[in-house]
PDB file of C-alpha atoms and ligand atoms in Angstrom:
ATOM      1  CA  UNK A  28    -160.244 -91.607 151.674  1.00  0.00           C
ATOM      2  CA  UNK A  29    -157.094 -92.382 153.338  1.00  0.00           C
ATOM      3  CA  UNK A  30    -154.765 -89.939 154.322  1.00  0.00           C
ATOM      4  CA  UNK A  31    -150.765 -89.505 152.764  1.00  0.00           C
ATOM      5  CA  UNK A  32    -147.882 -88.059 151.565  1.00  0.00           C
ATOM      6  CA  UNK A  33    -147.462 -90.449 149.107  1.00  0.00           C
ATOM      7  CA  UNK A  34    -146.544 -88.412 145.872  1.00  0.00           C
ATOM      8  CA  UNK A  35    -149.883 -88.842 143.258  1.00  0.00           C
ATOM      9  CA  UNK A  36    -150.145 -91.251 141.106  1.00  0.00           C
ATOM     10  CA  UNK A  37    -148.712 -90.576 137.593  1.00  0.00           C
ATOM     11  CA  UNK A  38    -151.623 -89.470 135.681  1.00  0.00           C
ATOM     12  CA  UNK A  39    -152.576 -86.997 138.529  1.00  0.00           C
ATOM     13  CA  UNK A  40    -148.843 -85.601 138.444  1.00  0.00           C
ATOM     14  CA  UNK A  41    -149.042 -85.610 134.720  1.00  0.00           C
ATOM     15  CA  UNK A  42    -151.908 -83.573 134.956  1.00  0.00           C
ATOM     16  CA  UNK A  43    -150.193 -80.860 137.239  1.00  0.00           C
ATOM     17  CA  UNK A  44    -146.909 -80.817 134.940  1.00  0.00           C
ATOM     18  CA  UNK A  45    -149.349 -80.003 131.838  1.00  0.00           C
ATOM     19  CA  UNK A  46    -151.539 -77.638 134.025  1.00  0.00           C
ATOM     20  CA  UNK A  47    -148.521 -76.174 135.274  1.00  0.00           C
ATOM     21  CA  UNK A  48    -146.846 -75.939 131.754  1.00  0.00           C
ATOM     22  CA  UNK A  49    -149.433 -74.248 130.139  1.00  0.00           C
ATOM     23  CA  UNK A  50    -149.522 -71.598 132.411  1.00  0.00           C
ATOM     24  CA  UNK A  51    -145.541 -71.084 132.307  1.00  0.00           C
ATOM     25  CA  UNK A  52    -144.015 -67.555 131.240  1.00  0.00           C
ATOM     26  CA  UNK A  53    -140.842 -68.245 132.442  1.00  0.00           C
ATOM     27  CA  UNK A  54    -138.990 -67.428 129.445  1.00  0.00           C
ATOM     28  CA  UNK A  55    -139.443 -65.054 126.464  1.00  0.00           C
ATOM     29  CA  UNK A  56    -140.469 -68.257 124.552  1.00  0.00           C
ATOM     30  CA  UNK A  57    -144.310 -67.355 126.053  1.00  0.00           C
ATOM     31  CA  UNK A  58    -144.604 -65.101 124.267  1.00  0.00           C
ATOM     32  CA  UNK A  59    -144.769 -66.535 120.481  1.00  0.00           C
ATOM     33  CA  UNK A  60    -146.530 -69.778 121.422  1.00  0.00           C
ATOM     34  CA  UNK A  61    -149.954 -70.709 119.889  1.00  0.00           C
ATOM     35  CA  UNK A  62    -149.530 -73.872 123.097  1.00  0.00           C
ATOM     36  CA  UNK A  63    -147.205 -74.907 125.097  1.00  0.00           C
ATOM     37  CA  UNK A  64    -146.234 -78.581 124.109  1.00  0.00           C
ATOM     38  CA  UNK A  65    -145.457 -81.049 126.830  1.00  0.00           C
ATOM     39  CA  UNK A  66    -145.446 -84.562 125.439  1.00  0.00           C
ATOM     40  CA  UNK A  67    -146.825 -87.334 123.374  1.00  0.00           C
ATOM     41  CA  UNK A  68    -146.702 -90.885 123.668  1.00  0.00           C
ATOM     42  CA  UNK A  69    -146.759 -93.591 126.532  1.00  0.00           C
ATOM     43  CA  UNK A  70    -145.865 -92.489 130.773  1.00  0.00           C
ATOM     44  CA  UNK A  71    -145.003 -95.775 131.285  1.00  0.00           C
ATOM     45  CA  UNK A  72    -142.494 -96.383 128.009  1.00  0.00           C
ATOM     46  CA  UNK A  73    -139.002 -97.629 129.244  1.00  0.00           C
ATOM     47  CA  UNK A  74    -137.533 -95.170 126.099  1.00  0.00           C
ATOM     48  CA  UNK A  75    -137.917 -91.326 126.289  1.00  0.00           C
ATOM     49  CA  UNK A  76    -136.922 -88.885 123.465  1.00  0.00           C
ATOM     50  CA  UNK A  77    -135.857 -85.546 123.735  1.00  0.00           C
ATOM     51  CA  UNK A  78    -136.081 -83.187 120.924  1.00  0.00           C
ATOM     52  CA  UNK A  79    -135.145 -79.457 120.698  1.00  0.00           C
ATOM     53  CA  UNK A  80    -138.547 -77.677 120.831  1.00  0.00           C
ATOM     54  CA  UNK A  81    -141.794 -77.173 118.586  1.00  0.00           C
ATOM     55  CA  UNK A  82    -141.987 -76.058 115.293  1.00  0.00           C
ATOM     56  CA  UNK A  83    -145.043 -75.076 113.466  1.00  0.00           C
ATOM     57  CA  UNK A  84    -146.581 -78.262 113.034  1.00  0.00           C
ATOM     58  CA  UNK A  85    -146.536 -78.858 116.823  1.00  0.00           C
ATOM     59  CA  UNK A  86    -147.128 -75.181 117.995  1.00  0.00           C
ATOM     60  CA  UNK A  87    -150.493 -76.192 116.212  1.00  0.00           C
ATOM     61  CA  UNK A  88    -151.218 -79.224 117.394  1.00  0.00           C
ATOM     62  CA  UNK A  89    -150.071 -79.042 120.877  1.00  0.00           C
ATOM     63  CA  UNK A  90    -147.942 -82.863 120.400  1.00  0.00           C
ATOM     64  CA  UNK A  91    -144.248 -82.940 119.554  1.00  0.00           C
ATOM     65  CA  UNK A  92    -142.678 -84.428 116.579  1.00  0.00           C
ATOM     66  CA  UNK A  93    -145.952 -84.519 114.325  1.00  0.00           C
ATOM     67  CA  UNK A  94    -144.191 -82.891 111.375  1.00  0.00           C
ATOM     68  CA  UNK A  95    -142.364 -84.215 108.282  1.00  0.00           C
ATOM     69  CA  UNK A  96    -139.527 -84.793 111.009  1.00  0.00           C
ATOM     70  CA  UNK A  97    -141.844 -86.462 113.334  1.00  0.00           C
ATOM     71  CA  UNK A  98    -142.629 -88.545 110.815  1.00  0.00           C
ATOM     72  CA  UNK A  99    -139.273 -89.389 109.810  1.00  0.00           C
ATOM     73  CA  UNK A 100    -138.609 -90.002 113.437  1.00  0.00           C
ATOM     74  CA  UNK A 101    -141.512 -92.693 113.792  1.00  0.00           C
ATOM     75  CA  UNK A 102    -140.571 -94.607 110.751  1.00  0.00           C
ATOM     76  CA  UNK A 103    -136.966 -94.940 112.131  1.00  0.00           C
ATOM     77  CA  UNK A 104    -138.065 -96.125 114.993  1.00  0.00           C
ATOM     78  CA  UNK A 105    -141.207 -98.535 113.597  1.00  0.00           C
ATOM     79  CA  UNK A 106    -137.682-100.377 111.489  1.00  0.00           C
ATOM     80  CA  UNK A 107    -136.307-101.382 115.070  1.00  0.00           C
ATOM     81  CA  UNK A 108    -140.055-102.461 116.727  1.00  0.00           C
ATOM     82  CA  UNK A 109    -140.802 -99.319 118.662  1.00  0.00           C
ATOM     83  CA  UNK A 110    -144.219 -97.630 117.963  1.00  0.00           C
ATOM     84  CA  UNK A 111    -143.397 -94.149 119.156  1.00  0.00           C
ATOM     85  CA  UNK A 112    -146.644 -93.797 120.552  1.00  0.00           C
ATOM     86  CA  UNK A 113    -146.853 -97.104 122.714  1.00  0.00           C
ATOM     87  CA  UNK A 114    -143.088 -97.736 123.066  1.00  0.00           C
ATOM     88  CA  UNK A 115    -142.138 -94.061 123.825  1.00  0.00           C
ATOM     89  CA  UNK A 116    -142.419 -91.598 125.393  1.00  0.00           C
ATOM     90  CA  UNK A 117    -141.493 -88.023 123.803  1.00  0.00           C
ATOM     91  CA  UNK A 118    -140.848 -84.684 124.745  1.00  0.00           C
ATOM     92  CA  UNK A 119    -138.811 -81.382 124.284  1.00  0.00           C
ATOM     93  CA  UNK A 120    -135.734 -80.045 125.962  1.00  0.00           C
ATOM     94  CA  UNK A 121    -138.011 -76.259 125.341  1.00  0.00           C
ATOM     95  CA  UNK A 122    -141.880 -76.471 125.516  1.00  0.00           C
ATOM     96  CA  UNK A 123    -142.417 -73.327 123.555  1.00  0.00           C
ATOM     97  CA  UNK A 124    -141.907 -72.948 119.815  1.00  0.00           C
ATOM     98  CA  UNK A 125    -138.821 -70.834 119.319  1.00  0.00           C
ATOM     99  CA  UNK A 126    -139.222 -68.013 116.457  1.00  0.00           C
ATOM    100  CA  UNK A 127    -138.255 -69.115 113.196  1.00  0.00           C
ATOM    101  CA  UNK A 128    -137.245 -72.023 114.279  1.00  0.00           C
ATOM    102  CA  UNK A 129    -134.482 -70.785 115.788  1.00  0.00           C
ATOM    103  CA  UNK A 130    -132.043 -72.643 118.097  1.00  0.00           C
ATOM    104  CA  UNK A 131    -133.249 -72.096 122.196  1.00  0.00           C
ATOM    105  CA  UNK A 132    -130.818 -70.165 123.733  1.00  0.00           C
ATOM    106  CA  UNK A 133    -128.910 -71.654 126.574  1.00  0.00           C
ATOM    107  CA  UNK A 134    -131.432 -69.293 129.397  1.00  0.00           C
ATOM    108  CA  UNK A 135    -134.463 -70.660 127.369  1.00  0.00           C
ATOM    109  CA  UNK A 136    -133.251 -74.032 127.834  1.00  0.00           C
ATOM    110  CA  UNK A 137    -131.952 -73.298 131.664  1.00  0.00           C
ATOM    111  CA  UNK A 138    -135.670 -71.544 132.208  1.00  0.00           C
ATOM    112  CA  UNK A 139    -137.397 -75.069 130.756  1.00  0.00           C
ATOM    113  CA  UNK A 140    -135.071 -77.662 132.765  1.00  0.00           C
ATOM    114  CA  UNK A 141    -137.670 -77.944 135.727  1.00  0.00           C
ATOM    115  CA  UNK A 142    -139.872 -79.064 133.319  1.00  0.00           C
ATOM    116  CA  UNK A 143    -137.689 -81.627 131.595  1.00  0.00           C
ATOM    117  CA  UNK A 144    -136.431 -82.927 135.317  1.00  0.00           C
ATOM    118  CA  UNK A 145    -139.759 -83.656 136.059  1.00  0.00           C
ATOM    119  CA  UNK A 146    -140.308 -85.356 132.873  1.00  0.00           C
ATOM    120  CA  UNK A 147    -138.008 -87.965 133.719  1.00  0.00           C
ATOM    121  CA  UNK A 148    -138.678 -88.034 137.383  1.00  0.00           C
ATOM    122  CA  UNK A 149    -142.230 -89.177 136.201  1.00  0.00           C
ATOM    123  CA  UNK A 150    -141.566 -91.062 133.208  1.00  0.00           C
ATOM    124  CA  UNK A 151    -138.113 -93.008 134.926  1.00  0.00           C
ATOM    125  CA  UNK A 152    -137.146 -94.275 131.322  1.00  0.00           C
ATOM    126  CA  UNK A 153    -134.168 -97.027 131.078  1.00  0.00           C
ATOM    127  CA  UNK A 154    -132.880 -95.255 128.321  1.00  0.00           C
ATOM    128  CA  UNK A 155    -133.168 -91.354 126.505  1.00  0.00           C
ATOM    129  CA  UNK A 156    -132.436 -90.544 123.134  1.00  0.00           C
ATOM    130  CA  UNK A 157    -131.177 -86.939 122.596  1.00  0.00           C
ATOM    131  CA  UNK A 158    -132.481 -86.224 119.221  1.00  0.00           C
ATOM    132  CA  UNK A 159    -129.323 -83.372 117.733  1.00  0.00           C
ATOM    133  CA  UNK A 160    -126.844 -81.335 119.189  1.00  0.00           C
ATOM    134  CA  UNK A 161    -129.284 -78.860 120.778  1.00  0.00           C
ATOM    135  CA  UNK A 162    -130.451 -81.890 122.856  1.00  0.00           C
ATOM    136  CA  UNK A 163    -127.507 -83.106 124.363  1.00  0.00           C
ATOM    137  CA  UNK A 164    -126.536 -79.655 125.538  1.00  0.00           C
ATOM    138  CA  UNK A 165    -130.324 -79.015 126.974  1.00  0.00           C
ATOM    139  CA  UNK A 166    -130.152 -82.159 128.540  1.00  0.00           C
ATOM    140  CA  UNK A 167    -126.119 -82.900 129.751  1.00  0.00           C
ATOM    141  CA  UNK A 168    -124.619 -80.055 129.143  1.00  0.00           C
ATOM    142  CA  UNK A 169    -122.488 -80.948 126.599  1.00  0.00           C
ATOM    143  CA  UNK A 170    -121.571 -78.976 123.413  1.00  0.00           C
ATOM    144  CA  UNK A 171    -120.542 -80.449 120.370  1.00  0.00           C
ATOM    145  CA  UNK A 172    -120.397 -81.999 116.762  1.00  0.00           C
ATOM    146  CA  UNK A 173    -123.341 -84.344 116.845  1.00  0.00           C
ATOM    147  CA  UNK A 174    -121.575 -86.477 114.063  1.00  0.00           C
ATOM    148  CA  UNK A 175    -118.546 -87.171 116.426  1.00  0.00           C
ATOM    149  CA  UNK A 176    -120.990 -87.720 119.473  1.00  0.00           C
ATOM    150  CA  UNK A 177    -123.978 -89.394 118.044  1.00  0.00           C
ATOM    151  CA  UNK A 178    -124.397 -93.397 118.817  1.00  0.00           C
ATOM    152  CA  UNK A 179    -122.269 -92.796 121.940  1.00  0.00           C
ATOM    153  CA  UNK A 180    -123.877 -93.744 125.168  1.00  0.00           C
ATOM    154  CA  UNK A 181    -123.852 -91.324 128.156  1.00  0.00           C
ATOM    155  CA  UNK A 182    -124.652 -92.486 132.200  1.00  0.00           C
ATOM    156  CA  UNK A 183    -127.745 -89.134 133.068  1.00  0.00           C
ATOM    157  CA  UNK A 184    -129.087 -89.379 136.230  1.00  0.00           C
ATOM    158  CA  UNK A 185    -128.447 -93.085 136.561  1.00  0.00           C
ATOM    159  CA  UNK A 186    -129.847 -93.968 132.862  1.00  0.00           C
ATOM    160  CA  UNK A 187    -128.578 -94.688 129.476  1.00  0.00           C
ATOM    161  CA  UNK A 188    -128.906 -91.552 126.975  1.00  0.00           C
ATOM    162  CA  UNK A 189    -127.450 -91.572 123.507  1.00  0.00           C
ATOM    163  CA  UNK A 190    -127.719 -88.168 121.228  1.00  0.00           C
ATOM    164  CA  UNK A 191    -128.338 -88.918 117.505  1.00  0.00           C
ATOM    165  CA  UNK A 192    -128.708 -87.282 114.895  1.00  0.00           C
ATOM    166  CA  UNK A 193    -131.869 -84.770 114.464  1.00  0.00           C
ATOM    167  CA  UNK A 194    -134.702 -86.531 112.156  1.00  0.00           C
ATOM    168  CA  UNK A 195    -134.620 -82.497 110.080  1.00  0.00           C
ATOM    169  CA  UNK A 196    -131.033 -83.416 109.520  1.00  0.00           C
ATOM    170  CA  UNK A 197    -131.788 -86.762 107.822  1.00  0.00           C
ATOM    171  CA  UNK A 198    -134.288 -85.034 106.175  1.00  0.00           C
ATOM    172  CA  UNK A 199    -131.976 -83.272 104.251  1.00  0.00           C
ATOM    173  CA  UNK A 200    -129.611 -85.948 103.684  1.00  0.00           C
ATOM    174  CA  UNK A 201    -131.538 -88.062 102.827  1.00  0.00           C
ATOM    175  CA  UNK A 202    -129.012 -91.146 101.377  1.00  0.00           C
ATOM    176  CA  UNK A 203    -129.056 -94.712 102.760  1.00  0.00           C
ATOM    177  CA  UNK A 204    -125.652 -96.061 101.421  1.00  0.00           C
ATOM    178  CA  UNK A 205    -123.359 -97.285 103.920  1.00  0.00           C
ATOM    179  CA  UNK A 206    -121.652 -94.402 106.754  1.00  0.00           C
ATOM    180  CA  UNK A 207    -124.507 -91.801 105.578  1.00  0.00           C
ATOM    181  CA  UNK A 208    -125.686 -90.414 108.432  1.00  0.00           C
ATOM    182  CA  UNK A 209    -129.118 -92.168 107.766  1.00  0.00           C
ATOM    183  CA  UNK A 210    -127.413 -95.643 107.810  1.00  0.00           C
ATOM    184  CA  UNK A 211    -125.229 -94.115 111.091  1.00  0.00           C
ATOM    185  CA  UNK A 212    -128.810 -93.563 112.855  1.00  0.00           C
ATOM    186  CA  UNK A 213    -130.143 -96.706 112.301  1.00  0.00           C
ATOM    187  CA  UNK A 214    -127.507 -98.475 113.777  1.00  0.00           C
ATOM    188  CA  UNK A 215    -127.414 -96.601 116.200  1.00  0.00           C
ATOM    189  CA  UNK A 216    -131.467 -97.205 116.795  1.00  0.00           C
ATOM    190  CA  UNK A 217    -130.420-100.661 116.893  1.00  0.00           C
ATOM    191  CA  UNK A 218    -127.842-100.356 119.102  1.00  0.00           C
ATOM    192  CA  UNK A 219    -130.870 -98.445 121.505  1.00  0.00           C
ATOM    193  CA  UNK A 220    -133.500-101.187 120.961  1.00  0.00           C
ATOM    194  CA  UNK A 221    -130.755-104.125 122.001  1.00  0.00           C
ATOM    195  CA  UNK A 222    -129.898-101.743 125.294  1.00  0.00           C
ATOM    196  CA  UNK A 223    -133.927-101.470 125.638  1.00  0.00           C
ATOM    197  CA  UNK A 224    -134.152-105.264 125.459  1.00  0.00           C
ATOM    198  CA  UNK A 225    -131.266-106.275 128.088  1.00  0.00           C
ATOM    199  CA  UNK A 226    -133.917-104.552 130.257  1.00  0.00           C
TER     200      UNK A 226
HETATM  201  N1  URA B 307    -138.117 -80.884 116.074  1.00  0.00           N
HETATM  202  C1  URA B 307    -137.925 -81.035 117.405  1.00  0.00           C
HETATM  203  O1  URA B 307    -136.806 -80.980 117.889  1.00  0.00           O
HETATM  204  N2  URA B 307    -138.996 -81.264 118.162  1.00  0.00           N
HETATM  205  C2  URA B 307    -140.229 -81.340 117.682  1.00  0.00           C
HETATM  206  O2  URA B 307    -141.137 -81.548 118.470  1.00  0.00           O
HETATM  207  C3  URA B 307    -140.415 -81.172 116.294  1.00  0.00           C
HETATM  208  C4  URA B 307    -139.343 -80.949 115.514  1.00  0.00           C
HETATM  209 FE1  SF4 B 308    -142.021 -71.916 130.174  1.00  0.00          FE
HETATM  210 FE2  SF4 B 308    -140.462 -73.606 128.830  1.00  0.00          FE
HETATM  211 FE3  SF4 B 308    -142.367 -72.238 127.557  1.00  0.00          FE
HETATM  212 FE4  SF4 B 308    -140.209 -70.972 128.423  1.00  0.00          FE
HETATM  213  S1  SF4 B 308    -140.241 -72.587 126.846  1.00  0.00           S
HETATM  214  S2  SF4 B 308    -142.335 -70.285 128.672  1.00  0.00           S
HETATM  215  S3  SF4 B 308    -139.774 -72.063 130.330  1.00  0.00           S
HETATM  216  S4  SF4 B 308    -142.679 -73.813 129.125  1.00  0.00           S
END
């Protein structure tokens, strides 16, 4: 066996982070959860996605985005050539479902950062989506309208992010015409896959 301080490889570390996420009670959040949920999709993907945190659906199933917005999310992102699961890889700015679905509060979200920071330490994706306003403030910090800030790109950590709109909110606007905020997110998926491509 040789001997060294090498970090472990990814799946080993990916191993510890859901070990070690399981087991977390740092926040009040620990207390409502049916499981914690980590991630799904691929380690090695060059795109992460950052949601706000479990709902029912994924309390469940232990695997974020696998409800009706889920869905919505992997259609939107099948019309620009990304399969979420292969092409992506997706996660939560909270790992615990939040009552009600209400919003984390901003000592939930400070209690869960570790968690996300090792995320992308691991995962070292080119470019993050931050899917609604609740994950651009998790994640940079920044509070806001999503409809002024979506489909503008951010420099985090030395990477691309762009915040979009949340998948729930297209699901209740559900239009395609022109400037609808469903039309806004597909360009703005576009604009993601051409960033993706330029390596
Ligand atoms: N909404 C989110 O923000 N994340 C999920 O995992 C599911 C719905
Ligand atoms: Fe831990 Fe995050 Fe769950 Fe809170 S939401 S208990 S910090 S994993």
């Amino acid at each position: 066996m040789p001997q060294s301080d090498a970090p472990p490889p990814l799946p080993a570390a990916l191993a510890n982070l859901a070990q070690a996420c399981a087991a977390c009670r740092r926040c009040p959040l620990a207390a409502g959860r049916q499981q914690v949920v980590v991630s799904r999709g691929n380690p090695a993907a060059d795109l992460m996605v950052i949601g706000e945190g479990p709902g029912a659906q994924e309390d469940e199933q232990g695997r974020p985005f696998v409800g009706r917005a889920g869905q919505l999310l992997d259609q939107m992102l099948a019309s620009v050539g990304i399969d979420s699961n292969r092409d992506a890889y997706i996660c939560n700015v909270v790992k615990c479902r939040p009552p009600d679905n209400r919003k984390p509060t901003p000592a939930e979200m400070a209690a869960c950062r570790p968690w996300l920071e090792t995320q992308l330490e691991l995962i070292q994706p080119a470019v993050v989506l931050l899917a609604g306003a609740t994950a651009l403030e998790g994640a940079l910090g920044e509070r806001g309208a999503i409809t002024k800030l979506r489909g503008q790109w951010r420099s985090w950590q030395g990477r691309w992010a762009m915040p979009i709109f949340h998948p729930s909110y297209l699901l209740r606007n559900p239009s395609r015409a022109e400037g609808s905020p469903k039309w806004l997110t597909w360009q703005d998926l576009k604009a993601m896959k051409q960033r993706l491509d330029e390596g």
